[in-house]
Coordinates of C-alpha atoms and ligand atoms in Angstrom, one line a residue:
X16 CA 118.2 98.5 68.7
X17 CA 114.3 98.6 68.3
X18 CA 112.7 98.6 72.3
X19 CA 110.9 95.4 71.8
X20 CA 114.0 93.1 70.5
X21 CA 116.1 95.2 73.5
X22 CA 113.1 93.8 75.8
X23 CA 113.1 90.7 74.0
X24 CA 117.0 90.4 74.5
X25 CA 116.5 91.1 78.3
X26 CA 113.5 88.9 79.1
X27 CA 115.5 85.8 77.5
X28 CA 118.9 86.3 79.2
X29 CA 120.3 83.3 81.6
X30 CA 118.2 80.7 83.2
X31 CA 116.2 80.9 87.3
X32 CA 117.6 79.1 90.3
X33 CA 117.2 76.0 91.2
X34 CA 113.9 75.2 93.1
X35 CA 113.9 75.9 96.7
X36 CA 111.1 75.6 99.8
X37 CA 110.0 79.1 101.5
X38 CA 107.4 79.2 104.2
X39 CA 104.2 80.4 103.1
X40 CA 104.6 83.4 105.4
X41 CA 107.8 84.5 103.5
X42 CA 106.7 83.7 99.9
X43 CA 105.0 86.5 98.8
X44 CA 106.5 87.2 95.3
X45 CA 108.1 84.5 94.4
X46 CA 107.3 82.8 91.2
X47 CA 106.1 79.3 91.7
X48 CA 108.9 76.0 90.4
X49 CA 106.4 73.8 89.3
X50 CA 102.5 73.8 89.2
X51 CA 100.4 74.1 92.5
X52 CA 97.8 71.4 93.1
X53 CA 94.9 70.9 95.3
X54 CA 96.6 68.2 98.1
X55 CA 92.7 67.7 99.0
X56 CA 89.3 68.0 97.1
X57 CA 87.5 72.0 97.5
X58 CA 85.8 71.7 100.0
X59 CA 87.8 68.8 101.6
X60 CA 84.3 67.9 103.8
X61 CA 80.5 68.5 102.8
X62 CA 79.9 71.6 104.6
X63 CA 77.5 73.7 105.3
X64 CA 76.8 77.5 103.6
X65 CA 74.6 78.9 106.5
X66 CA 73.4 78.4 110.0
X67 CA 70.1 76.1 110.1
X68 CA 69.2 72.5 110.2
X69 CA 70.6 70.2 108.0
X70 CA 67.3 68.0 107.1
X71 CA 66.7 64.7 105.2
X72 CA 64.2 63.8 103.0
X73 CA 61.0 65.6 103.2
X74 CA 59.4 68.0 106.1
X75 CA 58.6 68.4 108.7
X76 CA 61.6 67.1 110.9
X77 CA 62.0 66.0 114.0
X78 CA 65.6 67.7 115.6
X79 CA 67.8 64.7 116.6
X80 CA 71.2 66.2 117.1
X81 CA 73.3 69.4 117.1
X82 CA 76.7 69.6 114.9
X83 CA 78.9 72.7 115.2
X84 CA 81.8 73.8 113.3
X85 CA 85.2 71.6 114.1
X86 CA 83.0 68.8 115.5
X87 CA 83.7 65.6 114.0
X88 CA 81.4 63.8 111.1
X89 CA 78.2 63.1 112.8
X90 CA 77.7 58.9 112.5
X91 CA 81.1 58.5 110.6
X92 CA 82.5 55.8 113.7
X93 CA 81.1 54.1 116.5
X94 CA 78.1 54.7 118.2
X95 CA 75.9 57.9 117.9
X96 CA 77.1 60.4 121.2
X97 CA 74.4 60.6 123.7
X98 CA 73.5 64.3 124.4
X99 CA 70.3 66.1 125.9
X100 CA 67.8 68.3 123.8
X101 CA 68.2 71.7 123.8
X102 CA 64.7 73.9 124.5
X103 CA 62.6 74.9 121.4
X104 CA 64.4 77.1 119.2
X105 CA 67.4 77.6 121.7
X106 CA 70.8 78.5 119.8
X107 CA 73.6 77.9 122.5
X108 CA 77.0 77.1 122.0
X109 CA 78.6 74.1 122.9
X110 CA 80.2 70.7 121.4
X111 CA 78.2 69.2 118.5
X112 CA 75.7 66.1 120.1
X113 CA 73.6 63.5 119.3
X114 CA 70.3 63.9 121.6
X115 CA 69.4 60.6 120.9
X116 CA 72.0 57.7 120.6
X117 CA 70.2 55.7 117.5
X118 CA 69.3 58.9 115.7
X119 CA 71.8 57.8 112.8
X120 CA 70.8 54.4 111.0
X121 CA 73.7 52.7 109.4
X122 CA 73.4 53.7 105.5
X123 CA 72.3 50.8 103.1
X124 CA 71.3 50.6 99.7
X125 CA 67.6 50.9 100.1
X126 CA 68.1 54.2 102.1
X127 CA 70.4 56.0 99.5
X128 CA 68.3 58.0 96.7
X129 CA 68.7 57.5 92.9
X130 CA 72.2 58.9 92.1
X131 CA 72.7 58.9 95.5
X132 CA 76.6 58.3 96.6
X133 CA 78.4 54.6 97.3
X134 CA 77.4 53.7 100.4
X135 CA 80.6 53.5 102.6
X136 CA 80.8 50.3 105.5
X137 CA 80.2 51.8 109.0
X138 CA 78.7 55.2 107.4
X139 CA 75.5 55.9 109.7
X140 CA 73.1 58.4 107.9
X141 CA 70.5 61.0 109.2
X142 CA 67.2 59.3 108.5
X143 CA 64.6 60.9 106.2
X144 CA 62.2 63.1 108.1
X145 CA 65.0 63.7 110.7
X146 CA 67.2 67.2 111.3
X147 CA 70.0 67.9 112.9
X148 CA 71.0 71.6 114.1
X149 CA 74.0 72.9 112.3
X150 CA 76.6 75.6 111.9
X151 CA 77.8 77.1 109.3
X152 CA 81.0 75.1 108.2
X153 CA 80.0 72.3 110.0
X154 CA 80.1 68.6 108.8
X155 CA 76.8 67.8 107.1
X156 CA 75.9 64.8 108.3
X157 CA 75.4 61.9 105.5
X158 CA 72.2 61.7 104.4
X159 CA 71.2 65.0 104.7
X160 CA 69.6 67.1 101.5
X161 CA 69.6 70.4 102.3
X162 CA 70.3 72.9 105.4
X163 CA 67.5 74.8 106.1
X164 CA 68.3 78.3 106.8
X165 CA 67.4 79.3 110.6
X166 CA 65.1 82.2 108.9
X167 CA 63.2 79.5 106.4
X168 CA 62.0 77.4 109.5
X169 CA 59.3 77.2 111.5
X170 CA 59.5 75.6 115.3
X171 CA 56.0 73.3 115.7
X172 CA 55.0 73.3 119.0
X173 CA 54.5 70.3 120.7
X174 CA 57.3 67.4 122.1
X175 CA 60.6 67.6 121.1
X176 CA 61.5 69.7 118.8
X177 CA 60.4 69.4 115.3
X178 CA 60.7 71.7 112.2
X179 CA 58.8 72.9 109.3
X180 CA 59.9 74.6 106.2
X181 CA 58.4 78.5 106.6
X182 CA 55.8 78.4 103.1
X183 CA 57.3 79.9 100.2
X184 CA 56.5 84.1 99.4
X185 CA 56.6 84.3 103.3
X186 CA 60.1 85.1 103.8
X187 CA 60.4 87.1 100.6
X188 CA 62.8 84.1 99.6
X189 CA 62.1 80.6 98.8
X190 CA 62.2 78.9 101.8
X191 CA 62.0 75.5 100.9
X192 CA 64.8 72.7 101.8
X193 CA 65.3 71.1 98.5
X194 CA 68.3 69.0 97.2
X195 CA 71.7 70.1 97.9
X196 CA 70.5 73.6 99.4
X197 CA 73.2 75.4 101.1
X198 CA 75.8 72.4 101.1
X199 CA 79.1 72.8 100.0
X200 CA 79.5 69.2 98.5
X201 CA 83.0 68.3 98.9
X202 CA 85.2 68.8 95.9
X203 CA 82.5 71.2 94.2
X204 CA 85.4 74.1 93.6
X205 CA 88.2 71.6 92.5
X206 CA 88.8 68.1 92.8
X207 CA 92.2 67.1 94.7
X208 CA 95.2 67.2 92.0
X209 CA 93.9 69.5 90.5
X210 CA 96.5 72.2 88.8
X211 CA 95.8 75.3 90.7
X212 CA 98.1 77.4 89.2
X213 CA 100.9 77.0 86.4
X214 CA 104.7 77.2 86.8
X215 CA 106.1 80.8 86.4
X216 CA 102.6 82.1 88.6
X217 CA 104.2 85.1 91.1
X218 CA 102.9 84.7 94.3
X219 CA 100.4 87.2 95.3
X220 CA 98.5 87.3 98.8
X221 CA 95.5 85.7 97.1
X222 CA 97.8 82.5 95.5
X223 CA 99.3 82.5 98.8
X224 CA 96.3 82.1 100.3
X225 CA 95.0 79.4 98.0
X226 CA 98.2 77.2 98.8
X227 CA 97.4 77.4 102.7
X228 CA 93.5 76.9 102.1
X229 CA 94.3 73.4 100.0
X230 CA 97.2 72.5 103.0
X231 CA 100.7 73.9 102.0
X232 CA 103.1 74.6 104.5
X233 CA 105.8 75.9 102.3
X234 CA 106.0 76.2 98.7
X235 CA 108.7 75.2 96.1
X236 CA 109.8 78.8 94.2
X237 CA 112.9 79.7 92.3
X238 CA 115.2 82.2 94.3
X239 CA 115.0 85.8 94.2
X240 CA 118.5 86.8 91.7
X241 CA 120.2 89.8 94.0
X242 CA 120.5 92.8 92.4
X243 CA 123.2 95.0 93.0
X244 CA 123.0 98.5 92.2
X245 CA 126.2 101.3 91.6
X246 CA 125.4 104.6 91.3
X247 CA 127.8 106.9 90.1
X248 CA 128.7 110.2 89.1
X249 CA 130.8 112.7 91.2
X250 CA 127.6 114.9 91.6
X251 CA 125.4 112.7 92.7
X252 CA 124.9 112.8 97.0
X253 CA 122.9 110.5 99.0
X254 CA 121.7 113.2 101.0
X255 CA 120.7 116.8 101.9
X256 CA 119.5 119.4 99.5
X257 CA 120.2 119.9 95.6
X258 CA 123.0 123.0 95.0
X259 CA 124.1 124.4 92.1
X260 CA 126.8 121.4 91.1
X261 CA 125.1 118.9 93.3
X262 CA 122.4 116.7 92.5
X263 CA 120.6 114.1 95.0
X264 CA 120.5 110.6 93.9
X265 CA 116.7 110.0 92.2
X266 CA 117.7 106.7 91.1
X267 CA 118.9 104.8 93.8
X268 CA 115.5 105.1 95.8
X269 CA 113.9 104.4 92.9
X270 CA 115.4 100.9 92.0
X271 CA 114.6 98.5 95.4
X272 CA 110.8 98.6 95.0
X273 CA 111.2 97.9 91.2
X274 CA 113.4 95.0 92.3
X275 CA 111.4 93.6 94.5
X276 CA 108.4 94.1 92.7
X277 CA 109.8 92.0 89.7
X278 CA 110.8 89.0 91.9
X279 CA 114.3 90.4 92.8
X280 CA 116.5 91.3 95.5
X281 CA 117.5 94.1 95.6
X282 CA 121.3 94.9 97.4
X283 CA 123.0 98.3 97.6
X284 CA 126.8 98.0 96.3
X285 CA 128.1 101.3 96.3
X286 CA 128.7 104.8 95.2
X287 CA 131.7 106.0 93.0
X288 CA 132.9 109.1 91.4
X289 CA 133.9 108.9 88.0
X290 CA 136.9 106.4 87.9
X291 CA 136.7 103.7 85.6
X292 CA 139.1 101.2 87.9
X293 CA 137.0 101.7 90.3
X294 CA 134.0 100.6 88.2
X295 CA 135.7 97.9 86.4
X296 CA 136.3 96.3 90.0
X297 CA 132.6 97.0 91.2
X298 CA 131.5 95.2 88.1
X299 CA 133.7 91.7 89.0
X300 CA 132.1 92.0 92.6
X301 CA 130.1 88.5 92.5
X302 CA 127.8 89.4 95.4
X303 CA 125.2 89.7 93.1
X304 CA 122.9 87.6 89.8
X305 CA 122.7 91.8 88.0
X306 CA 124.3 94.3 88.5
X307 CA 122.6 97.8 87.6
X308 CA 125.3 101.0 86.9
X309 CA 123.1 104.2 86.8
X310 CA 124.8 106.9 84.7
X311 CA 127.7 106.9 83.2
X312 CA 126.2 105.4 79.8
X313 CA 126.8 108.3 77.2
X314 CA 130.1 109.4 75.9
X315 CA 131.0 111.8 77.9
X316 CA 134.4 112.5 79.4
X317 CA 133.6 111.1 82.8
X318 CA 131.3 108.4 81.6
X319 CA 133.3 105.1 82.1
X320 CA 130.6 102.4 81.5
X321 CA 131.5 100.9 78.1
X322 CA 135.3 101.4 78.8
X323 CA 134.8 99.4 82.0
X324 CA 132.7 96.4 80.5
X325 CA 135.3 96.3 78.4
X326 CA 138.0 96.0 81.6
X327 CA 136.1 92.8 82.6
X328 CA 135.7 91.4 79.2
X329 CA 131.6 92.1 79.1
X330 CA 129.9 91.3 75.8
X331 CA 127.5 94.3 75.2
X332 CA 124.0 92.5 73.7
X333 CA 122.3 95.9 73.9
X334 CA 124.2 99.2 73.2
X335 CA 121.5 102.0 72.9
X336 CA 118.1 101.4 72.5
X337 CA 115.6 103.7 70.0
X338 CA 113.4 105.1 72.5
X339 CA 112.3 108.7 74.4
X340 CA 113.9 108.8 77.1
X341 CA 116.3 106.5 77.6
X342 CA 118.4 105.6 74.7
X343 CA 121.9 105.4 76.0
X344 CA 120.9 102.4 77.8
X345 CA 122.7 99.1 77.9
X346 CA 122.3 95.4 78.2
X347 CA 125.6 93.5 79.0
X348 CA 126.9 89.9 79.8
X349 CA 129.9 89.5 82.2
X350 CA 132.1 86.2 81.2
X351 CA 130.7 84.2 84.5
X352 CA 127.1 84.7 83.1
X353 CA 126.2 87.8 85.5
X354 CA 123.9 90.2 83.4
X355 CA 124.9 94.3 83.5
X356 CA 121.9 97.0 83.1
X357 CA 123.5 100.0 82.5
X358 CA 120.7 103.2 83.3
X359 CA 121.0 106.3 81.9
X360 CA 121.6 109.1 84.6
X361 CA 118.3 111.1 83.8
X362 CA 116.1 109.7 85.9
X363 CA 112.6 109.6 83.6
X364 CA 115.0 108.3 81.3
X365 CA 116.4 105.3 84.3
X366 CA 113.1 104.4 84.8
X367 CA 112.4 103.7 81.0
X368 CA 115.5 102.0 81.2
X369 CA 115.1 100.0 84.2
X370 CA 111.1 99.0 83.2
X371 CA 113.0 98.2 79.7
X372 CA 116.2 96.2 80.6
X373 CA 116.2 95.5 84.4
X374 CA 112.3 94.7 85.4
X375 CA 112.6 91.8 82.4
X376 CA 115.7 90.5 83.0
X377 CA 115.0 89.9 87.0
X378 CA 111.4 88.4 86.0
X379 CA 113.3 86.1 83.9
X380 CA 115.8 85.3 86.4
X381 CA 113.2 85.0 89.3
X382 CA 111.5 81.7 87.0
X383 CA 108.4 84.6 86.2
X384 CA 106.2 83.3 83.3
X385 CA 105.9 86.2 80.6
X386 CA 103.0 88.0 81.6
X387 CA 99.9 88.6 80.1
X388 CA 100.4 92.7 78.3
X389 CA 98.1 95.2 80.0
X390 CA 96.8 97.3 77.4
X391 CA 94.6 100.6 76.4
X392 CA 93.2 102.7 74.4
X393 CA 95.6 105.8 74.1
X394 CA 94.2 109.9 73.6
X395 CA 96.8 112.4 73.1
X396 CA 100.1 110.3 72.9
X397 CA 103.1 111.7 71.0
X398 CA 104.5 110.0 68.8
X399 CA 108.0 109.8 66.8
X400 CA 109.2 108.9 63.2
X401 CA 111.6 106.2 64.1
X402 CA 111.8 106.3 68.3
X403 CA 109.6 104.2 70.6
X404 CA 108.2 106.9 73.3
X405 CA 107.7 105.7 76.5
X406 CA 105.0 108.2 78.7
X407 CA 103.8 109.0 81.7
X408 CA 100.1 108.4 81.5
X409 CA 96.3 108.4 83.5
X410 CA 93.1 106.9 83.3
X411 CA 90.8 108.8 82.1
X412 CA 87.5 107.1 80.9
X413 CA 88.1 103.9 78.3
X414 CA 91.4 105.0 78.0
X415 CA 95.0 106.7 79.1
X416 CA 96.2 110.3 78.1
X417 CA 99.2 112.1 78.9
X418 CA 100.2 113.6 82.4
X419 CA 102.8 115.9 81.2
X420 CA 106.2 116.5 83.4
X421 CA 108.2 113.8 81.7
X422 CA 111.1 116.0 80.8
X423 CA 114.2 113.0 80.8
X424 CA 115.5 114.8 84.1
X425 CA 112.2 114.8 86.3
X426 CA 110.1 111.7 87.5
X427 CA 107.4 114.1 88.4
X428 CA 105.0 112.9 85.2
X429 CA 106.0 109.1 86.7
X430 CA 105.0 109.6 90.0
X431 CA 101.7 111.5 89.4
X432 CA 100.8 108.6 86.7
X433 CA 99.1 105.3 86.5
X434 CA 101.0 103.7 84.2
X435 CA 103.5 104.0 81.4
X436 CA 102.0 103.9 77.8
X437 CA 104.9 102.2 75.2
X438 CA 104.1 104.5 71.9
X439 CA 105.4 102.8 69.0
X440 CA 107.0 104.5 66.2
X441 CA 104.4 106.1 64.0
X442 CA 101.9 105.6 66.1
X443 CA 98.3 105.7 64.8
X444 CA 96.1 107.1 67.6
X445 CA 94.2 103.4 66.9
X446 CA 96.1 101.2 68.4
X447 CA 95.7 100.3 71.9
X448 CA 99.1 100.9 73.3
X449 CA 101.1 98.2 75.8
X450 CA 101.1 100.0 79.8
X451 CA 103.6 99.1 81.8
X452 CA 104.2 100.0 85.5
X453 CA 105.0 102.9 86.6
X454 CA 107.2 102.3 89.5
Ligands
LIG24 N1 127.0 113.8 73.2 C1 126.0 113.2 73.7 N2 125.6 113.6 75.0 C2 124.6 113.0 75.5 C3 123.8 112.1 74.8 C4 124.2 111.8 73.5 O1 123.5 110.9 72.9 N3 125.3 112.3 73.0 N4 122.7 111.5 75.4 C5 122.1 112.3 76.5 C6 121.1 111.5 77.2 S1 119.7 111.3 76.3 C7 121.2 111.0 78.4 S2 120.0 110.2 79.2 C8 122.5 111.2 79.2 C9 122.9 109.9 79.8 O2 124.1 110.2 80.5 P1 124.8 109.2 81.5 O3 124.1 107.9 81.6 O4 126.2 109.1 81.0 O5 124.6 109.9 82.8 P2 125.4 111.1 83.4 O6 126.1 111.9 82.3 O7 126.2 110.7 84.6 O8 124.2 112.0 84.0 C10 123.3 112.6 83.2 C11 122.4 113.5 84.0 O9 121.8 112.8 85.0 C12 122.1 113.3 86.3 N5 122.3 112.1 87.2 C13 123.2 111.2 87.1 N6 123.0 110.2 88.0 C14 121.9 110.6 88.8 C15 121.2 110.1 89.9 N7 121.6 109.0 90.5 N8 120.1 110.8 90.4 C16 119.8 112.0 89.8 N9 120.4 112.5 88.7 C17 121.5 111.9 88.2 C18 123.4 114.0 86.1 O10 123.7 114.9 87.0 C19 123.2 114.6 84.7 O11 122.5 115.8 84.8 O12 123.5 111.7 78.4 C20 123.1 112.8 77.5 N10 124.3 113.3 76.9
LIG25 O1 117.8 109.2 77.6 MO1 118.1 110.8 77.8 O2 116.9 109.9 77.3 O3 116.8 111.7 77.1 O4 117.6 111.8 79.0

């Protein structure tokens, strides 16, 4: 089969999981059930963008109150808090106050600017020519313009403390407060209900971090499908040095991190010799969503694969594939709707396989949308008449060339590369060429 319908075939197979909650904490790579939405507006207060006074209407002001960052709205309930001034200029930490109990005036229609916001009942607002110290994050109190960096402002001497803005070309930046300056206004990034990010999205640490900043505690994701991998071949040793006769196991270490990486979970079964019984009842094991059989895919005397999906009543939906490495792979269905990724026992050529056949297949199964194809502009790349090539490839300016060492029985070319370039049949040299992972 051509490499893009065997993809194809893989990437469409069975249906995700039904939805469940994960703690934030634990949901890294999952893919997403259902779209995330803002549960509050972006910011979810008017906040401040720097440390300075937030001032209303124009200069200079006089300094009526101090609001920090986790103090409550300045004026939004009950009377104003009484508080003391702090000395000109003076910067200490402490609770956010009021240093005069009628600083706020309750907001009416008269004091609210053109295009100004609703007044809201029992709202008290900062009075034009009026500041209050504030931190950055901090509540902006209503009424206020602009927040007046500390460096833009200039202390006036005299009673109290009032502020000027520092003349513009003094600071080497403009220094004037003018409207809106340095407030976050709430909702200015995204309005509450607003779709964040579409059904299918994977969860990476920065969409995990956007569910927490908008208020998620957990987040509804399709289950990981467990993967269970067999590895077999009489030859093959978990451990210890290769020997003439003996080789160790490059695929098994391989395959978890795929897994995972694809949205999987990925569960050791076991190791067999050659014995087709044996694999037969490995294959009915129902501990797991795949099941992945490295080696044992070619027609060799001790290569039971095909004769045991047929045991177990398998359909095959992909028997060979037309691509370097990796074309004894397979794609097969069990009766109960388990999926079977047989991998070639070269290892270059598993990995083709498995980036083929198994990385689509577990996306698919994990809820994943399809993804978005990474592509480049390709120097170098061999090509074949009929054969898809897959190859171990680098960076290298505005595009990727060859790293060499991708013999079907080395992973040496995989592991020194940053990707793996998908070289169509009859290739060009034109054609940006699909990367893929390189495990
Ligand atoms: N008559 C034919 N023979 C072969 C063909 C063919 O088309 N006709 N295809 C060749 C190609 S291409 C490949 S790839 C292999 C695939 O063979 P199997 O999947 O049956 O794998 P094995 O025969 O068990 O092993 C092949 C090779 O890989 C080594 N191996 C196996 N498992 C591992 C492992 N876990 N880690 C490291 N190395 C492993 C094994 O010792 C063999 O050297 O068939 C060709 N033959
Ligand atoms: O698939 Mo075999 O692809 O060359 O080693």
């Amino acid at each position: 089969m051509e490499w893009g319908s065997a993809r194809r075939v893989a990437a469409s197979y069975g249906t995700p999981g039904s939805p469940v909650d994960v703690p934030l904490a634990e949901a890294l790579g999952y893919a997403l059930a259902g779209p995330l939405t803002a549960l509050v507006p972006s910011p979810s207060y008017d906040s401040s963008a720097m440390d300075g006074y937030a001032v209303a209407g124009p200069g200079p002001w006089r300094v009526v109150g101090r609001v920090l960052a986790g103090d409550p709205t300045p004026g939004a309930a009950g009377p104003a808090e009484p508080g003391t001034p702090p000395g000109h200029g003076a910067r200490t930490a402490g609770t956010g106050v009021l240093f005069e109990p009628d600083a706020l005036i309750p907001q009416s229609v008269t004091a609210a600017e053109p295009g100004a916001r609703i007044p809201q009942p029992g709202v008290r607002i900062l009075p034009p020519g009026t500041a209050v110290e504030i931190a950055t994050g901090a509540v902006v109190p209503p009424g206020a313009d602009a927040v007046l960096p500390y460096e833009d402002a200039v202390v006036l001497p005299g009673d109290g403390m009032k502020i000027e803005s520092r003349p513009v070309g003094e600071t080497g930046r403009e220094g004037r407060a003018h409207g809106g300056r340095h407030i976050r206004r709430t909702g200015e990034d995204y309005p509450a209900g607003t779709v964040l990010l579409a059904e299918g999205t994977a969860l990476t640490p920065a969409a995990l971090a956007l569910a927490a900043a908008t208020g998620y505690d957990t987040v509804r994701v399709r289950p990981r499908p467990r993967v269970g991998v067999i590895v077999t071949g009489r030859e093959v040793r978990a451990s210890g040095l290769p020997e003439p006769g003996r080789v160790r196991d490059a695929i098994g270490p391989l395959l978890p991190g795929l897994i995972a990486r694809a949205g999987g979970h990925p569960r050791f079964g076991t190791r067999l010799g050659d014995d087709r019984a044996a694999l037969a009842e490995a294959l009915r094991d129902k501990g797991s969503d795949v099941v992945v059989v490295c080696g044992a895919t070619s027609v060799g005397a001790a290569d039971h694969l095909r004769a045991a999906l047929k045991d177990v009543d398998a359909s095959v939906l992909v028997s060979g594939v037309a691509c370097r490495p990796g074309h004894p792979q397979l794609f097969a269905a069990l009766p109960d709707g388990r999926a079977v990724v047989g991998l070639p026992g070269n290892p270059f050529a598993a990995l083709v396989a498995a980036v083929t056949l198994l990385v689509p297949v577990v996306e698919r199964l994990a809820g994943r949308a399809p993804r978005r194809p990474r592509t480049a502009r390709g120097r170098d790349l061999p090509s074949h008449p009929r054969d898809t090539r897959v190859v171990p490839v680098r960076y290298d300016g505005d595009g990727v060339v060859p790293v060499g060492h991708d013999r079907p029985g080395t992973l040496w070319g995989a592991a020194l590369a940053d990707a793996l370039a998908v070289v169509p049949p009859r290739w060009d040299g034109d054609t940006p060429v699909e990367l893929l992972s390189s495990g």
